[in-house]
PDB file of C-alpha atoms in Angstrom:
ATOM      1  CA  MET H  89     139.972 219.552 -19.359  1.00 72.00           C
ATOM      2  CA  THR H  90     142.060 221.464 -21.899  1.00 81.00           C
ATOM      3  CA  ALA H  91     145.773 220.886 -22.389  1.00 73.00           C
ATOM      4  CA  GLU H  92     146.450 224.360 -21.000  1.00 74.00           C
ATOM      5  CA  GLY H  93     144.342 223.618 -17.938  1.00 76.00           C
ATOM      6  CA  GLU H  94     146.174 220.351 -17.334  1.00 77.00           C
ATOM      7  CA  GLU H  95     149.555 222.113 -17.587  1.00 76.00           C
ATOM      8  CA  LEU H  96     148.488 224.798 -15.103  1.00 75.00           C
ATOM      9  CA  ALA H  97     147.149 222.162 -12.711  1.00 82.00           C
ATOM     10  CA  GLY H  98     150.462 220.323 -12.985  1.00 80.00           C
ATOM     11  CA  TRP H  99     152.405 223.433 -11.949  1.00 78.00           C
ATOM     12  CA  ALA H 100     150.006 223.991  -9.062  1.00 83.00           C
ATOM     13  CA  ARG H 101     150.523 220.419  -7.863  1.00 87.00           C
ATOM     14  CA  MET H 102     154.295 220.923  -7.867  1.00 86.00           C
ATOM     15  CA  LEU H 103     153.960 223.881  -5.503  1.00 87.00           C
ATOM     16  CA  ALA H 104     151.202 222.301  -3.395  1.00 88.00           C
ATOM     17  CA  ASP H 105     153.798 220.822  -1.073  1.00 91.00           C
ATOM     18  CA  GLY H 106     155.499 222.638   1.796  1.00 91.00           C
ATOM     19  CA  THR H 107     158.937 221.224   1.101  1.00 93.00           C
ATOM     20  CA  ARG H 108     158.916 222.078  -2.615  1.00 93.00           C
ATOM     21  CA  ALA H 109     157.516 225.551  -1.926  1.00 91.00           C
ATOM     22  CA  THR H 110     160.256 226.155   0.661  1.00 92.00           C
ATOM     23  CA  VAL H 111     162.907 225.104  -1.862  1.00 92.00           C
ATOM     24  CA  CYS H 112     161.554 227.466  -4.522  1.00 91.00           C
ATOM     25  CA  LEU H 113     161.403 230.404  -2.114  1.00 88.00           C
ATOM     26  CA  ALA H 114     164.990 229.777  -1.001  1.00 89.00           C
ATOM     27  CA  LEU H 115     166.116 229.823  -4.635  1.00 90.00           C
ATOM     28  CA  LEU H 116     164.679 233.314  -5.091  1.00 87.00           C
ATOM     29  CA  ASP H 117     168.118 234.568  -4.063  1.00 83.00           C
ATOM     30  CA  GLY H 118     169.211 233.772  -7.626  1.00 83.00           C
ATOM     31  CA  ARG H 119     172.028 231.399  -6.601  1.00 84.00           C
ATOM     32  CA  ALA H 120     172.531 227.754  -7.513  1.00 88.00           C
ATOM     33  CA  TRP H 121     172.183 225.492  -4.447  1.00 91.00           C
ATOM     34  CA  THR H 122     173.240 221.924  -3.687  1.00 92.00           C
ATOM     35  CA  ALA H 123     170.766 219.296  -2.544  1.00 93.00           C
ATOM     36  CA  SER H 124     172.444 219.177   0.870  1.00 93.00           C
ATOM     37  CA  GLU H 125     172.022 222.929   1.354  1.00 91.00           C
ATOM     38  CA  LEU H 126     168.358 222.769   0.412  1.00 93.00           C
ATOM     39  CA  ALA H 127     167.773 219.741   2.647  1.00 94.00           C
ATOM     40  CA  LYS H 128     168.937 221.820   5.625  1.00 92.00           C
ATOM     41  CA  VAL H 129     166.657 224.716   4.713  1.00 89.00           C
ATOM     42  CA  ALA H 130     163.631 222.448   4.214  1.00 92.00           C
ATOM     43  CA  LYS H 131     164.552 220.292   7.262  1.00 93.00           C
ATOM     44  CA  VAL H 132     164.263 216.991   5.391  1.00 94.00           C
ATOM     45  CA  SER H 133     166.650 214.153   4.569  1.00 94.00           C
ATOM     46  CA  ARG H 134     168.932 214.111   1.525  1.00 92.00           C
ATOM     47  CA  PRO H 135     166.959 211.291  -0.214  1.00 93.00           C
ATOM     48  CA  THR H 136     163.703 213.185   0.367  1.00 95.00           C
ATOM     49  CA  ILE H 137     165.009 216.468  -1.027  1.00 93.00           C
ATOM     50  CA  SER H 138     166.423 214.653  -4.066  1.00 94.00           C
ATOM     51  CA  GLU H 139     162.962 213.310  -4.905  1.00 94.00           C
ATOM     52  CA  HIS H 140     161.468 216.786  -4.675  1.00 94.00           C
ATOM     53  CA  LEU H 141     164.245 218.354  -6.755  1.00 94.00           C
ATOM     54  CA  ASN H 142     163.873 215.733  -9.484  1.00 93.00           C
ATOM     55  CA  LEU H 143     160.167 216.537  -9.687  1.00 92.00           C
ATOM     56  CA  LEU H 144     160.757 220.294  -9.849  1.00 93.00           C
ATOM     57  CA  VAL H 145     163.437 219.928 -12.526  1.00 93.00           C
ATOM     58  CA  ALA H 146     161.244 217.604 -14.604  1.00 91.00           C
ATOM     59  CA  GLY H 147     158.362 220.066 -14.255  1.00 89.00           C
ATOM     60  CA  GLY H 148     160.431 222.975 -15.529  1.00 90.00           C
ATOM     61  CA  LEU H 149     160.453 225.096 -12.364  1.00 91.00           C
ATOM     62  CA  LEU H 150     164.129 224.387 -11.673  1.00 94.00           C
ATOM     63  CA  SER H 151     167.147 223.767 -13.862  1.00 91.00           C
ATOM     64  CA  GLU H 152     170.318 221.794 -13.138  1.00 91.00           C
ATOM     65  CA  VAL H 153     173.882 223.048 -13.185  1.00 87.00           C
ATOM     66  CA  ARG H 154     176.594 220.391 -13.293  1.00 86.00           C
ATOM     67  CA  GLN H 155     180.153 221.145 -12.231  1.00 80.00           C
ATOM     68  CA  GLY H 156     182.284 218.035 -12.198  1.00 79.00           C
ATOM     69  CA  ARG H 157     180.566 215.499 -10.008  1.00 80.00           C
ATOM     70  CA  HIS H 158     178.588 218.172  -8.199  1.00 82.00           C
ATOM     71  CA  ARG H 159     174.958 218.928  -8.975  1.00 87.00           C
ATOM     72  CA  TYR H 160     173.382 222.293  -8.307  1.00 90.00           C
ATOM     73  CA  VAL H 161     169.839 223.502  -8.927  1.00 93.00           C
ATOM     74  CA  LYS H 162     168.471 226.983  -9.514  1.00 91.00           C
ATOM     75  CA  LEU H 163     165.229 228.574 -10.636  1.00 90.00           C
ATOM     76  CA  ALA H 164     164.525 228.045 -14.325  1.00 88.00           C
ATOM     77  CA  GLY H 165     164.618 231.783 -14.997  1.00 85.00           C
ATOM     78  CA  PRO H 166     163.311 235.260 -14.104  1.00 82.00           C
ATOM     79  CA  ASP H 167     159.756 234.438 -15.203  1.00 82.00           C
ATOM     80  CA  THR H 168     159.662 231.621 -12.660  1.00 87.00           C
ATOM     81  CA  ALA H 169     160.993 233.949  -9.960  1.00 84.00           C
ATOM     82  CA  GLU H 170     158.342 236.568 -10.699  1.00 81.00           C
ATOM     83  CA  LEU H 171     155.625 233.905 -10.586  1.00 84.00           C
ATOM     84  CA  LEU H 172     156.799 232.688  -7.177  1.00 86.00           C
ATOM     85  CA  GLU H 173     157.150 236.186  -5.709  1.00 81.00           C
ATOM     86  CA  GLY H 174     153.663 237.070  -6.957  1.00 80.00           C
ATOM     87  CA  LEU H 175     152.116 233.942  -5.464  1.00 83.00           C
ATOM     88  CA  ALA H 176     153.882 234.532  -2.161  1.00 81.00           C
ATOM     89  CA  ALA H 177     152.600 238.117  -2.083  1.00 76.00           C
ATOM     90  CA  LEU H 178     149.014 236.961  -2.611  1.00 75.00           C
ATOM     91  CA  ALA H 179     149.155 234.306   0.107  1.00 72.00           C
ATOM     92  CA  PRO H 180     147.546 235.200   3.473  1.00 68.00           C
ATOM     93  CA  ARG H 181     150.159 236.673   5.790  1.00 62.00           C
ATOM     94  CA  ARG H 182     150.601 235.270   9.271  1.00 58.00           C
ATOM     95  CA  THR H 183     151.906 237.601  11.928  1.00 52.00           C
ATOM     96  CA  GLU H 184     155.043 236.068  13.388  1.00 54.00           C
ATOM     97  CA  LEU H 185     156.373 237.453  16.640  1.00 49.00           C
ATOM     98  CA  ALA H 186     160.102 237.989  16.627  1.00 52.00           C
ATOM     99  CA  ASN H 187     161.442 236.649  19.920  1.00 60.00           C
ATOM    100  CA  SER H 188     164.923 238.176  19.797  1.00 57.00           C
ATOM    101  CA  LEU H 189     166.696 241.329  18.695  1.00 58.00           C
ATOM    102  CA  SER H 190     168.454 239.309  16.007  1.00 64.00           C
ATOM    103  CA  ALA H 191     165.131 238.056  14.640  1.00 61.00           C
ATOM    104  CA  VAL H 192     163.697 241.585  14.590  1.00 62.00           C
ATOM    105  CA  SER H 193     166.767 242.909  12.761  1.00 76.00           C
ATOM    106  CA  LYS H 194     166.623 240.083  10.220  1.00 75.00           C
ATOM    107  CA  ARG H 195     162.910 240.632   9.563  1.00 78.00           C
ATOM    108  CA  ASP H 196     163.324 244.399   9.185  1.00 84.00           C
ATOM    109  CA  ALA H 197     166.331 244.041   6.879  1.00 85.00           C
ATOM    110  CA  PHE H 198     164.385 241.630   4.649  1.00 87.00           C
ATOM    111  CA  ALA H 199     161.480 244.064   4.400  1.00 89.00           C
ATOM    112  CA  ARG H 200     163.701 247.105   3.813  1.00 90.00           C
ATOM    113  CA  ALA H 201     165.757 245.826   0.881  1.00 91.00           C
ATOM    114  CA  ARG H 202     166.470 242.461  -0.680  1.00 92.00           C
ATOM    115  CA  THR H 203     166.908 240.740  -3.999  1.00 92.00           C
ATOM    116  CA  CYS H 204     164.046 239.011  -5.764  1.00 90.00           C
ATOM    117  CA  TYR H 205     166.019 236.661  -8.016  1.00 88.00           C
ATOM    118  CA  ASP H 206     168.004 239.286  -9.959  1.00 90.00           C
ATOM    119  CA  HIS H 207     166.209 242.553  -9.159  1.00 92.00           C
ATOM    120  CA  LEU H 208     165.587 244.854  -6.170  1.00 94.00           C
ATOM    121  CA  ALA H 209     162.661 244.197  -3.842  1.00 93.00           C
ATOM    122  CA  GLY H 210     161.305 245.330  -0.494  1.00 92.00           C
ATOM    123  CA  LYS H 211     160.773 248.975   0.403  1.00 92.00           C
ATOM    124  CA  LEU H 212     163.795 249.962  -1.672  1.00 92.00           C
ATOM    125  CA  GLY H 213     162.568 248.177  -4.787  1.00 93.00           C
ATOM    126  CA  VAL H 214     159.089 249.684  -4.501  1.00 93.00           C
ATOM    127  CA  ALA H 215     160.551 253.151  -3.841  1.00 92.00           C
ATOM    128  CA  VAL H 216     162.624 252.913  -7.029  1.00 92.00           C
ATOM    129  CA  ALA H 217     159.507 251.973  -9.015  1.00 94.00           C
ATOM    130  CA  ASP H 218     157.533 254.849  -7.459  1.00 93.00           C
ATOM    131  CA  ALA H 219     160.286 257.396  -8.083  1.00 91.00           C
ATOM    132  CA  MET H 220     160.728 256.319 -11.698  1.00 93.00           C
ATOM    133  CA  THR H 221     156.972 256.617 -12.188  1.00 94.00           C
ATOM    134  CA  GLU H 222     156.922 260.120 -10.699  1.00 92.00           C
ATOM    135  CA  ARG H 223     159.746 261.182 -13.032  1.00 91.00           C
ATOM    136  CA  GLY H 224     157.988 259.755 -16.084  1.00 94.00           C
ATOM    137  CA  LEU H 225     160.733 257.190 -16.660  1.00 95.00           C
ATOM    138  CA  ILE H 226     158.232 254.345 -16.795  1.00 94.00           C
ATOM    139  CA  ASP H 227     154.649 254.478 -18.044  1.00 94.00           C
ATOM    140  CA  TRP H 228     151.815 252.376 -16.610  1.00 94.00           C
ATOM    141  CA  SER H 229     149.038 253.535 -18.935  1.00 90.00           C
ATOM    142  CA  GLU H 230     149.122 250.346 -21.018  1.00 85.00           C
ATOM    143  CA  GLY H 231     150.704 247.728 -18.815  1.00 86.00           C
ATOM    144  CA  ILE H 232     154.224 248.942 -18.064  1.00 92.00           C
ATOM    145  CA  ALA H 233     156.847 250.359 -20.424  1.00 93.00           C
ATOM    146  CA  LEU H 234     160.137 252.212 -20.314  1.00 93.00           C
ATOM    147  CA  THR H 235     159.696 255.709 -21.747  1.00 94.00           C
ATOM    148  CA  PRO H 236     162.198 257.510 -23.990  1.00 94.00           C
ATOM    149  CA  GLU H 237     163.068 259.633 -20.928  1.00 95.00           C
ATOM    150  CA  GLY H 238     163.712 256.400 -19.033  1.00 94.00           C
ATOM    151  CA  GLN H 239     166.004 255.126 -21.750  1.00 92.00           C
ATOM    152  CA  ALA H 240     167.973 258.394 -21.671  1.00 93.00           C
ATOM    153  CA  TRP H 241     168.176 258.264 -17.860  1.00 92.00           C
ATOM    154  CA  LEU H 242     169.597 254.736 -17.908  1.00 93.00           C
ATOM    155  CA  LYS H 243     172.123 255.781 -20.534  1.00 91.00           C
ATOM    156  CA  ASP H 244     173.198 258.726 -18.353  1.00 90.00           C
ATOM    157  CA  LEU H 245     173.790 256.286 -15.489  1.00 88.00           C
ATOM    158  CA  GLY H 246     175.962 254.192 -17.792  1.00 90.00           C
ATOM    159  CA  ILE H 247     173.538 251.275 -17.720  1.00 88.00           C
ATOM    160  CA  GLU H 248     173.334 249.055 -20.783  1.00 82.00           C
ATOM    161  CA  LEU H 249     170.191 246.927 -20.959  1.00 81.00           C
ATOM    162  CA  ASP H 250     170.579 243.232 -21.671  1.00 70.00           C
ATOM    163  CA  VAL H 251     167.283 242.539 -23.431  1.00 69.00           C
ATOM    164  CA  ARG H 252     167.548 238.877 -24.282  1.00 67.00           C
ATOM    165  CA  ARG H 253     165.206 237.226 -26.708  1.00 62.00           C
ATOM    166  CA  GLY H 254     161.828 236.651 -25.142  1.00 63.00           C
ATOM    167  CA  ARG H 255     162.486 238.837 -22.071  1.00 71.00           C
ATOM    168  CA  ALA H 256     160.641 242.101 -21.558  1.00 83.00           C
ATOM    169  CA  ALA H 257     162.600 245.306 -21.029  1.00 88.00           C
ATOM    170  CA  VAL H 258     160.605 246.069 -17.889  1.00 92.00           C
ATOM    171  CA  ARG H 259     158.003 244.110 -15.947  1.00 90.00           C
ATOM    172  CA  SER H 260     156.181 244.606 -12.683  1.00 90.00           C
ATOM    173  CA  CYS H 261     156.600 242.040  -9.913  1.00 90.00           C
ATOM    174  CA  LEU H 262     154.259 242.090  -6.899  1.00 88.00           C
ATOM    175  CA  ASP H 263     156.382 242.587  -3.784  1.00 90.00           C
ATOM    176  CA  VAL H 264     155.818 239.957  -1.113  1.00 85.00           C
ATOM    177  CA  THR H 265     156.202 242.340   1.855  1.00 88.00           C
ATOM    178  CA  GLU H 266     154.993 245.658   0.409  1.00 89.00           C
ATOM    179  CA  ARG H 267     152.139 244.147  -1.640  1.00 86.00           C
ATOM    180  CA  ARG H 268     152.903 246.698  -4.345  1.00 91.00           C
ATOM    181  CA  PRO H 269     154.942 246.353  -7.549  1.00 91.00           C
ATOM    182  CA  HIS H 270     158.683 246.575  -7.869  1.00 93.00           C
ATOM    183  CA  LEU H 271     160.528 246.390 -11.184  1.00 94.00           C
ATOM    184  CA  ALA H 272     161.660 243.195 -12.872  1.00 92.00           C
ATOM    185  CA  GLY H 273     162.711 242.466 -16.443  1.00 91.00           C
ATOM    186  CA  ALA H 274     165.927 243.749 -18.001  1.00 91.00           C
ATOM    187  CA  VAL H 275     165.539 247.155 -16.311  1.00 93.00           C
ATOM    188  CA  GLY H 276     165.115 245.639 -12.851  1.00 93.00           C
ATOM    189  CA  THR H 277     168.139 243.392 -13.375  1.00 92.00           C
ATOM    190  CA  ALA H 278     170.316 246.258 -14.608  1.00 93.00           C
ATOM    191  CA  LEU H 279     169.364 248.553 -11.708  1.00 94.00           C
ATOM    192  CA  CYS H 280     170.117 245.843  -9.145  1.00 93.00           C
ATOM    193  CA  LYS H 281     173.507 245.093 -10.694  1.00 93.00           C
ATOM    194  CA  HIS H 282     174.324 248.801 -10.897  1.00 92.00           C
ATOM    195  CA  ALA H 283     173.446 249.330  -7.220  1.00 92.00           C
ATOM    196  CA  LEU H 284     175.593 246.366  -6.144  1.00 92.00           C
ATOM    197  CA  ASP H 285     178.519 247.296  -8.390  1.00 91.00           C
ATOM    198  CA  ASN H 286     178.555 250.857  -7.032  1.00 89.00           C
ATOM    199  CA  GLY H 287     178.208 249.813  -3.390  1.00 89.00           C
ATOM    200  CA  TRP H 288     174.834 251.523  -2.935  1.00 89.00           C
ATOM    201  CA  VAL H 289     173.652 248.206  -1.523  1.00 91.00           C
ATOM    202  CA  THR H 290     175.653 245.230  -0.259  1.00 91.00           C
ATOM    203  CA  ARG H 291     174.576 241.665   0.359  1.00 92.00           C
ATOM    204  CA  ILE H 292     173.925 240.531   3.927  1.00 90.00           C
ATOM    205  CA  PRO H 293     175.269 236.971   4.306  1.00 87.00           C
ATOM    206  CA  GLY H 294     172.790 234.171   4.869  1.00 80.00           C
ATOM    207  CA  GLY H 295     169.830 235.325   2.815  1.00 83.00           C
ATOM    208  CA  ARG H 296     168.412 237.745   0.265  1.00 88.00           C
ATOM    209  CA  ALA H 297     168.500 240.877   2.433  1.00 91.00           C
ATOM    210  CA  LEU H 298     170.614 243.848   1.376  1.00 92.00           C
ATOM    211  CA  LYS H 299     172.238 246.550   3.448  1.00 90.00           C
ATOM    212  CA  VAL H 300     171.284 249.957   2.052  1.00 88.00           C
ATOM    213  CA  ASN H 301     174.335 252.225   1.863  1.00 86.00           C
ATOM    214  CA  GLY H 302     172.539 254.818  -0.232  1.00 73.00           C
ATOM    215  CA  ALA H 303     168.805 255.286  -0.742  1.00 64.00           C
ATOM    216  CA  VAL H 304     166.924 255.942  -3.965  1.00 67.00           C
ATOM    217  CA  GLN H 305     168.702 259.286  -4.175  1.00 73.00           C
ATOM    218  CA  ALA H 306     171.790 257.333  -5.225  1.00 68.00           C
ATOM    219  CA  PHE H 307     170.016 256.720  -8.541  1.00 73.00           C
ATOM    220  CA  GLY H 308     169.434 260.443  -8.955  1.00 69.00           C
ATOM    221  CA  LEU H 309     165.772 260.037  -7.965  1.00 69.00           C
ATOM    222  CA  GLU H 310     164.030 262.187  -5.384  1.00 61.00           C
ATOM    223  CA  SER H 311     162.065 259.642  -3.377  1.00 51.00           C
ATOM    224  CA  GLY H 312     163.752 257.579  -0.670  1.00 50.00           C
ATOM    225  CA  VAL H 313     163.250 254.854   1.891  1.00 53.00           C
TER     226      VAL H 313
END
């Protein structure tokens, strides 16, 4: 076995556990969580969740944030988030029957619009990607790239890209509910922040779902959700 193969197998082993996978999916909201909060989500004891978190931190999937005596964990970065969302999208989907109006509303809100770490996902995220493609703002001919027209459009919106070293300007991320790409990378992050800052979407407490106060037209794009 090659070193690369061993490293990939190691990552797969970290996620080949229901508790650790549940933790990673919860952290897709982009926040830093405490061990106690994650223990409740995963329905395990505090000592058990601590063992899993130590393994995930040591393996590089999570990172620690210390504030005084408190310890928080979060995803290691956007690349990790995109990997998890892509894997979740490829997994076989089980049809779950919603047994209450609240459950139906929660499921529909999650599918309509949500965050995927630091970018827009769900029907809204995919609609933004489709509309930008139709306008020629992004080009898929050789992977995915922001076009000069796309750069000018972002500038007109007053969006400044934060292209950090080693991070792509724009990337595609396979959407877990739509099974089609939404936008990640610096562009995806900037669009999500812009939508939140302008009140086009607002966070729904208790998860990643977003309330849509304005559709894709709010970005000056023609398609909608």
